[in-house]
Coordinates of C-alpha atoms and ligand atoms in Angstrom, one line a residue:
M1 CA 132.4 141.7 151.2
T2 CA 128.9 140.2 151.7
E3 CA 128.9 136.5 152.4
T4 CA 127.4 134.2 149.8
E5 CA 124.0 132.9 151.0
T6 CA 123.5 129.2 151.5
A7 CA 120.4 127.2 150.9
A8 CA 119.8 123.5 151.4
V9 CA 117.8 120.7 149.9
V10 CA 117.3 117.7 152.1
L11 CA 116.2 114.5 150.2
A12 CA 113.8 112.5 152.2
A13 CA 111.3 111.0 149.7
G14 CA 112.7 107.5 150.0
K15 CA 110.2 105.0 151.5
G16 CA 112.7 103.4 153.9
T17 CA 111.2 100.0 153.4
R18 CA 114.0 98.2 155.2
M19 CA 113.2 100.0 158.4
K20 CA 110.0 97.9 158.6
S21 CA 108.3 100.7 160.3
D22 CA 105.1 102.8 160.3
L23 CA 107.3 105.8 161.2
A24 CA 108.9 107.6 158.2
K25 CA 112.6 106.7 158.2
V26 CA 113.9 110.3 158.7
L27 CA 111.7 110.6 161.9
H28 CA 113.4 107.7 163.7
P29 CA 115.1 109.3 166.6
L30 CA 118.8 109.5 167.3
A31 CA 119.8 110.8 170.8
G32 CA 116.2 111.7 171.4
R33 CA 115.4 113.6 168.3
P34 CA 114.3 112.7 164.7
M35 CA 117.3 112.2 162.5
V36 CA 116.2 114.8 160.0
R37 CA 116.2 117.4 162.8
H38 CA 119.9 116.7 163.4
L39 CA 120.6 117.7 159.9
I40 CA 118.4 120.8 160.3
G41 CA 120.4 121.7 163.4
T42 CA 123.7 121.3 161.4
L43 CA 122.2 123.5 158.6
D44 CA 121.3 126.1 161.1
A45 CA 124.9 126.2 162.3
V46 CA 126.1 126.9 158.8
R47 CA 123.5 129.6 158.6
A48 CA 121.5 128.1 155.7
S49 CA 118.9 130.8 155.0
R50 CA 116.5 128.5 153.0
T51 CA 116.1 124.8 153.6
V52 CA 113.6 122.7 151.7
V53 CA 112.9 119.1 152.6
V54 CA 111.9 116.9 149.7
V55 CA 109.2 114.4 150.7
G56 CA 107.2 111.7 149.0
P57 CA 103.4 111.3 148.9
G58 CA 101.8 110.6 152.3
M59 CA 104.7 112.0 154.3
E60 CA 102.7 114.6 156.1
S61 CA 104.4 113.5 159.4
V62 CA 107.7 114.6 158.0
A63 CA 106.3 118.0 157.0
E64 CA 105.0 118.4 160.5
A65 CA 108.4 117.5 162.1
V66 CA 110.4 119.9 160.0
A67 CA 107.9 122.8 160.2
P68 CA 108.2 125.8 159.8
L69 CA 110.7 124.7 157.1
P70 CA 108.9 124.1 153.8
T71 CA 108.6 120.8 152.1
A72 CA 108.5 120.0 148.4
L73 CA 106.7 117.0 147.1
Q74 CA 108.4 114.6 144.7
A75 CA 105.3 112.8 143.4
E76 CA 107.2 109.8 142.1
Q77 CA 110.6 108.5 143.0
R78 CA 112.5 109.0 139.8
G79 CA 116.0 109.5 141.2
T80 CA 118.1 111.9 143.2
G81 CA 118.3 114.4 140.3
D82 CA 114.5 114.4 140.0
A83 CA 114.2 114.8 143.8
V84 CA 116.3 118.0 143.7
K85 CA 114.2 119.3 140.9
A86 CA 111.2 119.1 143.2
A87 CA 112.8 122.0 145.2
R88 CA 112.9 124.3 142.2
A89 CA 109.9 126.4 143.1
A90 CA 111.1 126.7 146.7
L91 CA 114.5 128.0 145.5
A92 CA 113.2 130.3 142.8
G93 CA 115.4 133.3 142.5
F94 CA 118.1 131.9 144.7
A95 CA 121.6 132.3 143.4
G96 CA 123.8 131.5 146.4
D97 CA 125.2 128.0 147.2
V98 CA 122.9 125.0 147.4
L99 CA 123.8 122.1 149.7
V100 CA 122.2 118.8 148.9
L101 CA 122.0 116.4 151.8
Y102 CA 120.2 113.0 152.4
G103 CA 117.7 112.9 155.2
D104 CA 119.0 109.5 156.2
T105 CA 122.6 110.5 156.6
P106 CA 122.3 112.6 159.7
L107 CA 125.9 112.6 161.2
L108 CA 127.4 115.2 158.9
T109 CA 129.3 117.8 160.9
V110 CA 129.2 121.5 160.6
E111 CA 132.9 121.5 160.0
T112 CA 132.6 119.3 156.9
L113 CA 129.8 121.4 155.4
E114 CA 131.9 124.5 156.0
R115 CA 134.9 122.9 154.2
M116 CA 132.6 122.2 151.2
L117 CA 131.3 125.7 151.2
A118 CA 134.8 127.1 151.5
A119 CA 135.9 125.0 148.5
R120 CA 132.9 126.3 146.5
R121 CA 133.9 129.9 147.3
S122 CA 137.6 129.7 146.5
A123 CA 139.5 129.3 143.2
P124 CA 138.8 127.7 140.8
H125 CA 135.2 128.3 142.1
P126 CA 133.9 124.9 141.2
A127 CA 130.2 124.8 140.2
V128 CA 129.8 121.5 142.0
V129 CA 131.7 120.3 145.1
V130 CA 131.1 116.7 146.0
L131 CA 131.8 115.1 149.4
G132 CA 133.9 112.0 148.9
F133 CA 134.8 109.2 151.3
E134 CA 136.7 105.9 151.3
P135 CA 134.6 103.2 152.9
D136 CA 136.1 99.8 153.8
D137 CA 133.9 98.3 151.2
P138 CA 133.0 100.6 148.3
A139 CA 130.2 98.2 147.4
E140 CA 127.7 99.9 145.1
Y141 CA 128.5 103.5 145.8
G142 CA 129.0 105.9 142.9
R143 CA 132.7 106.3 142.2
L144 CA 134.5 109.7 141.9
I145 CA 136.5 110.1 138.7
G146 CA 139.0 112.9 139.2
G147 CA 142.5 114.1 139.9
A148 CA 144.6 113.8 143.1
D149 CA 144.4 117.6 143.3
G150 CA 140.7 117.5 144.3
A151 CA 139.4 118.2 140.8
L152 CA 136.5 116.1 139.7
D153 CA 135.5 115.0 136.2
A154 CA 132.6 112.7 136.7
I155 CA 130.7 110.5 139.1
V156 CA 130.0 107.0 137.7
E157 CA 127.2 105.0 139.3
F158 CA 128.1 101.5 140.2
R159 CA 125.8 100.0 137.6
E160 CA 127.4 102.0 134.8
A161 CA 131.0 101.6 136.0
D162 CA 133.4 99.4 134.1
E163 CA 135.9 97.0 135.9
T164 CA 138.6 99.7 136.2
Q165 CA 136.2 102.2 137.6
R166 CA 134.8 99.7 140.1
R167 CA 138.3 99.3 141.5
I168 CA 138.3 103.0 142.6
G169 CA 138.0 103.3 146.3
L170 CA 136.9 107.0 146.3
C171 CA 133.2 107.1 146.6
N172 CA 130.3 109.6 146.3
S173 CA 128.7 110.3 149.7
G174 CA 125.8 112.0 147.9
V175 CA 126.4 115.3 149.7
M176 CA 127.0 118.2 147.3
A177 CA 127.5 122.0 147.3
I178 CA 126.3 123.5 144.1
D179 CA 126.3 126.9 142.6
G180 CA 122.6 127.9 142.8
A181 CA 123.0 130.1 139.7
V182 CA 123.5 127.1 137.5
L183 CA 121.9 124.2 139.5
F184 CA 118.6 124.0 137.7
D185 CA 120.1 124.6 134.2
L186 CA 122.4 121.7 134.8
L187 CA 119.6 119.6 136.2
D188 CA 117.5 120.2 133.1
A189 CA 120.2 118.5 131.1
V190 CA 120.1 115.3 133.2
T191 CA 118.3 112.4 131.5
D192 CA 117.1 109.0 132.7
E193 CA 119.0 107.1 130.0
N194 CA 120.9 104.7 132.3
A195 CA 120.7 101.3 133.9
K196 CA 118.2 102.3 136.5
G197 CA 116.1 104.5 134.3
E198 CA 116.5 107.3 136.9
Y199 CA 117.5 110.9 136.9
Y200 CA 120.9 110.7 138.6
L201 CA 122.0 113.9 140.5
T202 CA 125.5 112.6 140.0
D203 CA 125.3 113.4 136.3
L204 CA 125.6 117.1 137.2
V205 CA 129.4 116.7 137.4
A206 CA 130.0 115.5 133.8
I207 CA 127.4 118.0 132.5
A208 CA 129.1 120.9 134.3
R209 CA 132.5 119.7 133.0
A210 CA 131.2 119.5 129.4
R211 CA 130.2 123.2 129.8
G212 CA 133.7 124.1 130.9
L213 CA 132.8 124.5 134.6
A214 CA 135.2 123.3 137.3
C215 CA 134.1 120.6 139.8
A216 CA 135.8 119.4 142.9
Y217 CA 135.6 117.0 145.8
V218 CA 136.5 117.2 149.4
M219 CA 136.9 114.2 151.8
A220 CA 135.1 113.4 155.0
P221 CA 135.6 110.6 157.5
V222 CA 133.4 107.5 156.9
E223 CA 131.7 107.8 160.3
E224 CA 130.1 111.1 159.3
L225 CA 128.5 109.4 156.3
V226 CA 126.8 106.4 157.9
G227 CA 123.5 106.1 156.1
V228 CA 120.5 104.7 157.9
N229 CA 118.6 102.1 156.0
S230 CA 117.8 99.6 158.7
R231 CA 117.5 99.3 162.4
A232 CA 121.0 97.9 162.6
D233 CA 122.3 101.1 160.8
L234 CA 120.2 103.2 163.2
A235 CA 122.0 101.5 166.1
V236 CA 125.4 102.2 164.5
A237 CA 124.5 105.9 164.0
E238 CA 123.3 106.2 167.6
R239 CA 126.5 104.8 168.9
I240 CA 128.6 107.3 166.9
L241 CA 126.4 110.2 168.0
Q242 CA 126.6 109.0 171.7
D243 CA 130.4 108.9 171.5
R244 CA 130.4 112.5 170.2
L245 CA 128.0 113.7 172.9
R246 CA 129.9 111.9 175.7
A247 CA 133.2 113.3 174.5
A248 CA 131.8 116.8 174.4
A249 CA 130.4 116.4 178.0
M250 CA 133.7 115.1 179.3
A251 CA 135.5 117.9 177.5
G252 CA 133.2 120.3 179.4
G253 CA 134.1 118.9 182.8
V254 CA 131.9 115.9 183.4
T255 CA 133.4 112.7 184.9
M256 CA 131.9 109.5 183.6
L257 CA 133.0 106.3 185.4
D258 CA 132.1 104.2 182.4
P259 CA 131.2 106.5 179.5
E260 CA 129.9 103.7 177.2
T261 CA 127.0 103.0 179.5
V262 CA 125.9 106.6 179.8
W263 CA 123.2 107.6 177.2
L264 CA 122.7 111.2 176.5
S265 CA 120.2 113.3 174.5
H266 CA 121.1 115.8 171.8
D267 CA 120.3 118.6 174.3
T268 CA 121.6 117.3 177.6
K269 CA 123.3 120.2 179.4
F270 CA 125.9 119.8 182.2
G271 CA 127.7 122.1 184.5
R272 CA 131.2 121.4 185.7
D273 CA 132.3 118.7 188.1
V274 CA 129.3 116.5 187.5
V275 CA 130.0 112.9 188.3
I276 CA 128.0 110.2 186.5
Q277 CA 128.2 106.6 187.6
P278 CA 127.6 103.7 185.2
N279 CA 124.3 103.0 183.4
V280 CA 122.6 106.4 183.5
F281 CA 120.1 107.4 180.8
F282 CA 119.2 111.0 179.9
G283 CA 116.0 111.7 177.8
P284 CA 115.5 115.0 176.2
G285 CA 115.3 118.3 178.1
V286 CA 117.7 117.8 181.0
T287 CA 119.9 120.4 182.6
I288 CA 122.3 119.3 185.3
G289 CA 124.1 121.9 187.5
D290 CA 127.6 122.1 188.8
G291 CA 128.8 119.5 191.2
V292 CA 125.8 117.1 190.9
T293 CA 126.5 113.4 191.5
I294 CA 124.3 111.0 189.6
K295 CA 124.6 107.5 190.9
A296 CA 124.2 104.3 188.9
F297 CA 121.0 103.2 187.0
S298 CA 119.2 106.6 187.1
H299 CA 116.7 107.6 184.4
I300 CA 116.3 111.3 183.9
E301 CA 114.2 113.3 181.3
G302 CA 112.7 116.7 181.1
A303 CA 114.3 117.7 184.4
R304 CA 116.4 120.5 185.9
V305 CA 118.9 119.6 188.7
A306 CA 120.6 122.4 190.6
E307 CA 124.1 122.4 191.9
D308 CA 125.4 119.8 194.3
A309 CA 122.3 117.7 194.3
I310 CA 122.8 113.9 194.6
L311 CA 120.6 111.6 192.6
G312 CA 120.2 107.8 192.7
P313 CA 121.2 105.1 192.6
Y314 CA 118.0 104.1 190.7
A315 CA 116.4 107.6 190.7
R316 CA 113.8 108.4 188.2
L317 CA 113.2 112.0 187.2
R318 CA 110.3 112.6 184.8
P319 CA 109.3 115.7 182.9
G320 CA 108.8 118.8 185.1
A321 CA 111.1 117.6 187.9
E322 CA 113.0 120.5 189.4
I323 CA 115.6 119.5 191.9
G324 CA 117.0 122.2 194.1
K325 CA 120.5 122.9 195.3
A326 CA 122.0 120.0 197.3
A327 CA 118.8 118.1 197.4
H328 CA 118.9 114.3 197.6
I329 CA 116.8 112.0 195.5
G330 CA 117.6 108.4 196.4
N331 CA 116.9 104.9 195.2
F332 CA 113.5 104.0 193.7
V333 CA 112.2 107.6 194.0
E334 CA 110.2 108.8 191.1
I335 CA 109.6 112.6 190.7
K336 CA 107.2 114.0 188.2
A337 CA 106.2 117.7 187.6
S338 CA 107.4 118.6 191.1
V339 CA 109.7 121.2 192.6
V340 CA 112.0 119.9 195.3
E341 CA 113.6 122.9 197.0
A342 CA 117.1 123.3 198.2
G343 CA 118.4 120.7 200.7
A344 CA 115.2 118.6 200.7
K345 CA 115.5 114.8 200.8
A346 CA 113.5 111.9 199.4
N347 CA 115.9 109.1 199.8
H348 CA 113.9 105.9 199.4
L349 CA 111.0 104.3 197.6
S350 CA 108.7 107.3 196.9
Y351 CA 106.4 108.7 194.3
I352 CA 106.3 112.5 194.2
G353 CA 104.0 113.9 191.5
D354 CA 102.5 117.4 191.1
A355 CA 104.1 118.6 194.3
R356 CA 106.2 121.2 195.9
I357 CA 108.6 120.0 198.6
G358 CA 109.8 122.9 200.6
A359 CA 113.5 123.6 201.4
G360 CA 115.0 121.1 203.9
A361 CA 111.9 118.9 204.1
N362 CA 112.5 115.2 204.7
I363 CA 110.3 112.7 202.9
G364 CA 110.3 109.4 204.6
A365 CA 110.7 106.0 202.8
G366 CA 107.6 104.9 200.9
T367 CA 105.9 108.3 200.9
I368 CA 103.3 108.6 198.1
T369 CA 101.7 111.8 196.9
C370 CA 98.3 110.5 195.7
N371 CA 97.9 113.0 192.9
Y372 CA 95.3 111.3 190.8
D373 CA 91.8 110.3 191.7
G374 CA 91.0 108.6 188.4
F375 CA 89.7 111.8 186.9
T376 CA 91.9 114.8 187.7
K377 CA 95.4 115.5 189.0
S378 CA 95.8 117.6 192.1
L379 CA 98.7 119.3 193.9
T380 CA 100.5 118.5 197.1
D381 CA 102.3 121.3 198.8
I382 CA 104.8 120.4 201.5
G383 CA 106.3 123.3 203.6
A384 CA 109.9 124.0 204.3
G385 CA 111.4 121.8 207.0
A386 CA 108.4 119.5 207.2
F387 CA 109.0 115.8 208.1
I388 CA 106.8 113.2 206.4
G389 CA 107.0 109.8 208.2
S390 CA 107.6 106.7 206.3
N391 CA 104.8 105.0 204.3
S392 CA 102.6 108.1 204.4
A393 CA 100.0 108.7 201.7
L394 CA 99.3 112.4 201.0
V395 CA 95.9 112.6 199.3
A396 CA 95.9 115.6 197.0
P397 CA 94.9 118.4 196.9
V398 CA 96.6 118.8 200.3
K399 CA 98.9 121.2 202.1
I400 CA 101.4 120.3 204.8
G401 CA 102.5 123.4 206.6
D402 CA 106.1 124.5 207.3
G403 CA 107.8 122.5 210.0
A404 CA 104.9 120.1 210.4
I405 CA 105.5 116.4 211.2
V406 CA 103.4 113.6 209.8
G407 CA 103.5 110.3 211.7
A408 CA 104.6 107.2 209.8
G409 CA 101.9 105.3 208.0
S410 CA 99.5 108.2 207.9
T411 CA 96.9 108.8 205.2
I412 CA 96.6 112.6 205.1
T413 CA 93.4 113.9 203.5
R414 CA 93.2 117.3 205.1
D415 CA 95.6 120.2 205.3
V416 CA 98.1 120.0 208.2
P417 CA 98.9 123.3 209.9
A418 CA 102.5 124.6 210.2
D419 CA 104.4 123.0 213.1
A420 CA 101.6 120.5 213.8
L421 CA 102.1 116.8 214.5
S422 CA 99.5 114.8 212.5
I423 CA 98.9 111.1 212.8
A424 CA 96.2 109.6 210.7
R425 CA 96.2 105.8 211.1
G426 CA 94.4 103.2 213.3
D427 CA 95.3 103.4 217.0
Q428 CA 97.6 100.6 218.1
K429 CA 96.0 98.1 220.4
D430 CA 98.1 95.7 222.6
I431 CA 96.3 92.6 223.9
V432 CA 98.5 91.2 226.7
G433 CA 99.2 87.5 226.2
G434 CA 97.1 87.4 223.0
G435 CA 99.9 86.1 220.9
M436 CA 100.5 83.3 223.2
R437 CA 96.8 82.3 223.4
Y438 CA 96.5 82.4 219.6
R439 CA 99.5 80.1 219.1
M440 CA 98.3 77.5 221.7
G441 CA 94.9 77.4 220.0
R442 CA 96.4 76.7 216.6
N443 CA 98.7 74.0 218.0
R444 CA 95.8 72.2 219.7
R445 CA 93.9 72.0 216.5
K446 CA 96.8 70.7 214.4
Ligands
UD1_1 C1 123.2 107.6 145.7 C2 124.2 108.2 144.7 C3 125.5 107.4 144.8 C4 126.1 107.5 146.2 C5 125.1 107.1 147.2 C6 125.6 107.4 148.6 C7 122.8 108.9 142.8 C8 122.4 108.6 141.4 N1 123.6 108.0 143.4 O1 122.9 106.3 145.3 O2 126.5 107.9 143.8 O3 127.3 106.8 146.3 O4 123.8 107.7 147.0 O5 124.7 106.9 149.5 O6 122.6 110.0 143.3 N2 115.8 110.0 147.1 C9 114.7 110.8 146.9 N3 114.0 110.6 145.7 C10 114.4 109.8 144.8 C11 115.5 109.0 145.0 C12 116.2 109.1 146.2 O7 114.3 111.6 147.7 O8 113.7 109.7 143.7 C13 116.5 110.2 148.4 C14 116.4 109.0 149.3 O9 115.4 109.1 150.2 C15 117.8 109.0 149.9 C16 118.7 109.7 148.9 O10 117.9 110.4 148.1 O11 117.8 109.8 151.1 C17 119.6 108.7 148.2 O12 118.9 107.8 147.5 P1 119.3 106.3 147.2 O13 118.3 105.6 146.4 O14 119.7 105.7 148.5 O15 120.6 106.5 146.3 P2 121.7 105.4 146.0 O16 121.2 104.6 144.9 O17 122.2 104.8 147.2
MG2 MG1 121.4 104.6 149.2

């Protein structure tokens, strides 16, 4: 038996006025990626073979963010039914199952969509499967009118609902799985004769029933259906997603001393036996190896950390940081686009940018790689086993040979040969009794 194909229509033409933002609503990030991309990731997981994102005029930024997926333009916002119609050309000839999702409801799980598709594909093969939920306050959601057996007769929008219908707690989430063979036929029968003067997608159910087609609903937990309409909603959605990401990390063998204070990205990858102290932030693109310890207040993005390394407290890893096995990156050390090889240590107060630090090298407190001259960035190469004294400035491009020692306080502007001892600072001068004479002079004048 060949599997029924799945397509998806993601509605994202809404203006999102309440976000008070220049950024399109569906591009606001959750766990470091635009919310619409979370949905696309979920659709990938249910192997949707065609996904169309419905956008409004002037939403080129959304088209860019979802590329290479196609977008369909809904020229005017005339309701959810009209929005799905905008995807007609993109779905021409498609007769599998069509999922309709909202771009601003990004927390749907793969498992829920699979349950909807399974309901579509089993007896009585409902033409429309609606995802229902029971919010604490049903407010102005559309109400599901149906039987306890999961059969659905109609969705009544709040504005059209009578008193009895408004007492129904079972609400329409907006998510549907629809038989693609009849979708556009049914949609053509939807009119805008209602309180809002809009084409309601929800009318599909009554229209299908009138044609003798079965409809059904399946339930989902409320927290999957949090819609983002404001910044406060965005924070609620972020928290739910963070809880999921942290739970998955802990299930995979990560210890978090205070999980609620650890912020992850959608793509943060951990090995086993990683220990994370409180208040650590992961931006996108981080991979952490087995046995790594990350101490409190570290900020890490775009970085790879090999096994048994120790980071922080207060470490900052920026994009392109590659930390080798058992290396130590300590407090107030910033690493950008640099490779720190196995066992190397930079434990205090340093900036390391555009550099290689050889295996086992020791970078003293306050060392700075001067990678930028105001025009271009240059590289610093530090050999294996080198020792850089505290408060040294390494003016790039510059190379410190293997095993070389740089005296504290040096400003190094030329390459240092392997195993050399280089000191580049003013010579120390000791004036015997000078301190005493200075003090006596000042006291006399006072
Ligand atoms: C809709 C449902 C309602 C359900 C609720 C769940 C209809 C008629 N009503 O109501 O039953 O309980 O969602 O949240 O479907 N959109 C477009 N183009 C349009 C209109 C909407 O793309 O012309 C998009 C919006 O960007 C949004 C989604 O569709 O992502 C839902 O639109 P919204 O106006 O919020 O629908 P509700 O009135 O809340
Ligand atoms: Mg809404």
